[in-house]
Amino acid sequence: MNIALPSYRHVDEMRPWSDREHRLECVAVTPEAPDVMTFTFRPDRPGHFFRYLPGQFVTLELPVGPEPVMRTYTLSSSPSRPYTVAVTVKAQKDSIGTRWMFDHLKPGLQLKAIGPLGDFSYARHPGAKYLFVSAGSGITPMVSMTRDLSDRQPDSDIAFLHCARSPDDIIFRWELEAKAREMPNFTLGFIIEQLSHGQLWSGLKGRIDKAKIALLASDFLERTVFCCGPAPFMATVRESLAGAGFDMANYHEEAFQPVAPPPPVVVADHGGEAQATKVIFTMSGKEGLCEPGHTILQAARASGVRIGAACESGLCGTCKVMKLSGEVEMDHNGGILDDEIDEGYILACCSRPRGEVEIEA
Ligand code: FES
């Protein structure tokens, strides 16, 4: 039997996976901790490698039912190893998308992906020394950056502080402990919230505070800080640092919990009735009215036009569409590049028409 073997290619003989939309093929599923899995993907087209920044995210289209859902996940892999990408996800009790991944996503299955995107990366905010602070699955961008720095600059000065519910819930524990042995300037600390009866733990316990940060990195005031975790956790870290006189220009954070979609903007009524505006969707051949203060995404849904969306707060870039004519007011949170705006793209979830507009959707 003749089996066609893939030919060996160097990375400079391959093309980057950097277009707006591609399909990813799952190649591995790895359990990491209770209810936490890593899904590894390769490009669906041979001869491509992944180009992204450590700490960036992708949006996956998950076929959970008749209508797919879009979910945004930080890449836990490192661009220094560009042949595959991986996301490491925790399934919450009520999660639809992540639960679908746990139950159905197996090697060989392909998903549509959008991205990579995001500004939460040491590559965008370089510093002489870093403090990575995370909780729960907020560890994923920190691991991506650590893996990347460990490959590119193994002498990087990193203090890595991670908070988990219990020792068993520490994701990537063994890999990080190995990094602490391999990298000469890598300091690692874990803070555990609770121990079960009889469980041994010699590390830090309780909640994060300034004293525990200083215990790991007494020079934390001189470090560039990256923080990721639940909102109350990040608020505590922010307040601890600010209270200690930290220069908050060197503080960067990433929320990994979905942000609530923005409410409609209240439009001032200067005497006359605020008018709904016409939105024409050219690809579907439909048109509808956008109520005052509503977004293009809301108008699309009301007209039966499908535009994929995940964060619905101008962050992930999933709802990027081409505006063919007309004016919009866009209030985004970094989910679109200036070049893309110049080309005519908008984010439908945070763009409100100023008069009639034509959208390629
Ligand atoms: S849905 Fe994320 S930017 Fe619009």
XYZ file of C-alpha atoms and ligand atoms in Angstrom:
365
model
C 0.000 0.000 0.000
C 1.366 3.448 -0.920
C 0.932 6.068 1.776
C 1.681 9.684 0.827
C 3.942 11.039 3.551
C 3.974 14.791 4.169
C 7.153 16.357 2.847
C 9.465 18.024 5.354
C 9.362 21.822 5.206
C 11.235 24.486 7.106
C 9.110 27.249 8.565
C 10.442 29.773 6.016
C 9.060 27.541 3.262
C 5.557 27.731 4.766
C 2.865 30.410 4.752
C 1.484 32.077 7.884
C -1.973 31.360 9.229
C -2.872 34.985 9.615
C -5.961 35.555 7.546
C -9.199 36.544 9.179
C -10.902 33.160 9.031
C -9.607 29.642 8.780
C -10.480 26.169 9.818
C -8.516 24.381 12.488
C -8.230 20.622 12.744
C -8.124 19.142 16.240
C -5.097 16.866 16.651
C -5.030 16.193 20.403
C -7.180 16.429 23.524
C -5.270 16.442 26.812
C -6.763 16.456 30.324
C -4.924 18.994 32.513
C -6.869 19.221 35.805
C -10.439 18.547 37.000
C -12.747 19.918 34.286
C -9.810 21.405 32.362
C -8.702 20.193 28.918
C -6.211 21.336 26.327
C -7.320 21.087 22.689
C -4.493 21.229 20.158
C -5.075 22.149 16.513
C -3.186 22.293 13.257
C -4.118 24.364 10.196
C -6.565 22.630 7.867
C -4.267 23.475 4.947
C -0.853 21.878 4.759
C 2.118 24.195 4.405
C 0.874 26.821 6.878
C 2.268 27.820 10.254
C 0.676 29.914 13.008
C 1.785 33.509 13.496
C 0.487 35.253 16.619
C 1.653 36.928 19.800
C 1.905 34.988 23.059
C -1.163 35.843 25.143
C -3.504 36.442 22.179
C -6.869 34.720 21.722
C -8.927 33.102 18.965
C -12.674 32.798 18.550
C -13.997 29.334 17.716
C -17.317 28.611 16.047
C -18.785 25.649 17.925
C -21.612 23.680 16.269
C -23.578 23.099 19.483
C -26.965 22.932 17.741
C -28.863 24.316 14.762
C -27.226 27.683 15.478
C -23.495 27.589 16.232
C -22.099 29.642 19.120
C -18.914 31.699 19.020
C -16.558 31.399 21.981
C -13.289 33.212 22.578
C -10.333 31.379 24.138
C -6.805 32.496 24.925
C -4.130 30.420 23.243
C -2.060 28.539 25.798
C 0.480 27.509 23.157
C 3.552 29.509 22.204
C 4.212 31.073 18.788
C 7.811 29.923 19.204
C 6.461 26.459 18.279
C 4.343 27.507 15.317
C 3.079 24.249 13.817
C 0.112 23.848 16.165
C -1.970 26.057 18.459
C -3.737 25.049 21.652
C -6.470 26.365 23.891
C -6.828 25.217 27.483
C -10.376 25.548 28.743
C -12.298 24.941 31.934
C -15.873 23.697 31.691
C -18.191 25.576 34.026
C -21.463 23.937 35.083
C -23.594 26.113 32.826
C -21.178 26.420 29.894
C -22.661 25.436 26.540
C -19.721 25.896 24.188
C -16.986 24.504 26.409
C -19.150 21.559 27.463
C -19.706 20.788 23.775
C -15.929 20.777 23.280
C -15.475 18.343 26.174
C -18.144 15.992 24.849
C -17.631 16.191 21.086
C -14.324 17.730 20.019
C -12.004 14.890 19.038
C -8.913 14.582 16.820
C -9.877 14.914 13.159
C -12.765 17.328 13.763
C -12.495 20.761 12.158
C -13.738 24.092 13.508
C -13.947 27.545 12.026
C -11.679 30.006 13.846
C -11.311 33.771 13.797
C -8.240 35.603 14.959
C -5.721 35.661 16.508
C -6.324 38.967 18.257
C -5.538 40.755 21.490
C -3.141 43.187 23.066
C -2.391 41.268 26.276
C 1.144 40.216 25.451
C 4.640 40.989 26.656
C 5.417 41.516 22.966
C 3.123 44.568 23.035
C 4.216 45.737 26.519
C 7.831 44.659 26.957
C 9.579 45.124 30.306
C 12.963 44.355 31.847
C 11.326 42.063 34.442
C 7.849 40.565 34.584
C 5.325 39.650 37.248
C 2.625 37.289 35.958
C -0.358 37.023 38.322
C -3.275 34.729 37.527
C -6.160 32.800 39.013
C -7.985 29.724 37.702
C -7.960 29.440 33.919
C -6.542 32.976 33.758
C -3.237 31.136 33.772
C -3.423 30.410 30.017
C -1.979 33.677 28.623
C 0.744 33.579 31.299
C 1.713 30.067 30.242
C 1.770 31.116 26.585
C 4.098 34.038 27.417
C 6.271 31.904 29.713
C 6.659 29.191 27.075
C 7.558 31.811 24.497
C 10.096 33.589 26.721
C 11.549 30.271 27.780
C 12.219 29.414 24.108
C 13.369 32.853 22.964
C 15.067 34.282 26.071
C 15.505 31.588 28.703
C 17.262 34.037 31.039
C 14.129 36.262 31.221
C 13.344 37.520 34.712
C 9.817 36.284 35.505
C 8.002 36.068 38.828
C 4.944 33.847 38.298
C 2.219 33.850 40.962
C -0.851 31.698 40.430
C -3.922 31.215 42.633
C -6.001 28.037 42.555
C -8.783 26.545 44.612
C -6.765 23.468 45.615
C -3.415 21.877 44.685
C -5.258 19.557 42.265
C -6.703 22.575 40.449
C -3.325 24.055 39.513
C -3.198 23.896 35.722
C 0.278 23.288 34.194
C 1.792 22.779 37.662
C 4.428 20.246 36.613
C 5.480 22.182 33.530
C 5.851 25.405 35.525
C 7.846 23.634 38.233
C 10.122 22.298 35.496
C 10.531 25.847 34.120
C 11.501 27.014 37.612
C 14.321 24.463 37.539
C 15.385 25.208 33.952
C 15.150 29.012 33.762
C 17.716 30.753 35.973
C 15.580 33.847 36.695
C 12.136 32.250 36.954
C 10.455 32.398 40.376
C 7.256 30.448 40.923
C 4.624 30.681 43.646
C 1.174 29.153 44.084
C -1.516 30.342 46.481
C -4.104 27.743 47.429
C -7.550 28.754 48.603
C -8.492 25.582 50.455
C -7.091 22.175 51.358
C -9.158 19.055 51.757
C -8.811 17.097 54.984
C -5.338 15.586 55.343
C -4.015 17.145 52.114
C -0.386 18.271 52.360
C 0.658 21.694 51.089
C 3.724 23.630 52.097
C 3.093 26.693 49.904
C 1.040 29.839 50.411
C -2.617 29.628 51.435
C -5.532 32.051 51.467
C -6.206 34.986 49.180
C -3.820 37.123 47.214
C -2.658 40.358 48.831
C 0.274 42.748 48.754
C 2.263 40.753 51.330
C 2.048 37.544 49.270
C 3.040 39.381 46.090
C 6.045 40.883 47.906
C 6.978 37.478 49.297
C 7.391 36.120 45.768
C 8.845 39.278 44.220
C 10.152 41.824 46.716
C 11.010 44.061 43.734
C 7.451 43.950 42.334
C 7.365 47.763 42.064
C 10.014 47.501 39.315
C 8.232 44.836 37.266
C 5.842 44.934 34.331
C 2.713 43.195 35.595
C 0.289 41.014 33.617
C -2.816 39.913 35.503
C -5.643 37.604 34.409
C -8.480 36.029 36.364
C -12.003 36.713 37.608
C -12.919 40.397 37.946
C -12.823 40.496 41.807
C -9.391 38.846 41.769
C -8.013 41.411 39.323
C -9.561 44.240 41.363
C -7.706 42.964 44.467
C -4.407 42.804 42.575
C -4.958 46.279 41.130
C -5.767 47.770 44.517
C -2.820 46.018 46.199
C -0.406 47.350 43.598
C -1.844 50.853 43.469
C -1.844 51.005 47.291
C 1.859 50.124 47.302
C 2.675 52.987 44.927
C 3.072 50.811 41.801
C 3.203 52.726 38.499
C -0.063 51.486 36.962
C 1.192 52.346 33.456
C 3.101 49.054 33.813
C -0.003 47.069 34.761
C -1.921 45.082 32.118
C -4.941 42.894 32.671
C -7.186 40.607 30.650
C -10.703 39.625 31.631
C -11.422 36.013 30.719
C -15.042 36.075 31.765
C -17.528 37.183 29.149
C -18.498 40.800 29.353
C -22.221 41.563 29.304
C -23.408 42.870 25.940
C -23.716 46.648 25.970
C -27.200 48.024 26.575
C -28.674 50.212 23.850
C -27.345 53.758 24.027
C -29.962 56.289 25.044
C -30.269 58.769 22.203
C -30.953 62.371 23.118
C -34.208 63.609 21.671
C -33.738 67.232 20.650
C -37.340 68.097 20.074
C -38.205 65.693 17.249
C -38.638 61.921 17.414
C -35.372 59.962 17.160
C -35.519 58.068 13.863
C -34.764 54.432 13.126
C -32.224 54.162 10.301
C -32.181 51.817 7.320
C -29.530 49.076 7.225
C -29.043 47.171 3.969
C -27.377 43.757 4.179
C -26.022 43.176 0.694
C -25.009 39.502 0.799
C -28.271 38.225 2.234
C -30.316 40.699 0.203
C -32.200 41.813 3.310
C -32.753 45.188 4.851
C -34.078 46.353 8.178
C -34.434 49.271 10.511
C -31.957 49.976 13.278
C -33.687 51.498 16.274
C -32.064 54.598 17.802
C -29.156 53.557 20.039
C -29.108 49.978 18.722
C -26.114 48.368 17.033
C -25.701 46.939 13.543
C -25.585 43.497 15.193
C -28.967 44.059 16.822
C -30.391 45.288 13.516
C -28.989 42.209 11.743
C -30.591 39.857 14.244
C -33.908 41.654 14.004
C -33.729 41.267 10.202
C -32.817 37.571 10.284
C -29.246 38.163 9.099
C -26.576 36.110 10.822
C -23.386 37.884 11.883
C -21.167 35.767 14.147
C -20.526 37.353 17.542
C -18.846 36.243 20.770
C -17.967 38.970 23.289
C -20.481 41.556 22.022
C -18.341 44.278 23.527
C -15.922 45.228 20.767
C -13.132 43.033 22.092
C -12.811 39.789 20.162
C -13.258 40.901 16.538
C -15.667 38.071 15.690
C -18.391 40.361 14.345
C -16.113 42.202 11.903
C -17.985 43.106 8.716
C -17.317 45.356 5.737
C -19.247 48.623 5.645
C -19.892 49.445 2.006
C -21.472 52.864 2.485
C -22.776 55.219 5.146
C -21.407 56.298 8.520
C -21.354 54.532 11.881
C -20.228 55.460 15.350
C -17.983 52.636 16.577
C -17.055 52.311 20.250
C -14.726 49.285 20.321
C -12.336 47.823 22.884
C -9.416 46.851 20.660
C -11.119 44.136 18.588
C -10.254 45.835 15.302
C -7.021 47.252 13.889
C -6.638 50.771 12.506
C -5.689 49.265 9.113
C -8.937 47.310 9.048
C -10.938 50.435 9.886
C -9.156 52.225 7.033
C -10.161 49.360 4.714
C -13.811 49.864 5.704
C -14.338 47.142 8.314
C -16.436 47.744 11.421
C -17.394 45.685 14.456
C -21.134 45.145 14.215
C -21.612 44.678 17.976
C -20.425 48.164 18.882
C -21.267 50.206 15.770
C -24.359 52.365 15.599
C -25.444 53.797 12.250
C -25.569 57.521 11.621
C -28.045 57.389 8.785
C -28.517 54.707 6.136
C -25.689 52.159 5.864
C -24.865 49.217 3.609
C -23.212 46.223 5.252
C -21.659 43.222 3.524
C -23.488 40.482 5.414
S -18.579 40.145 19.044
Fe -16.592 40.462 19.863
S -16.030 42.323 18.894
Fe -18.068 42.079 18.311
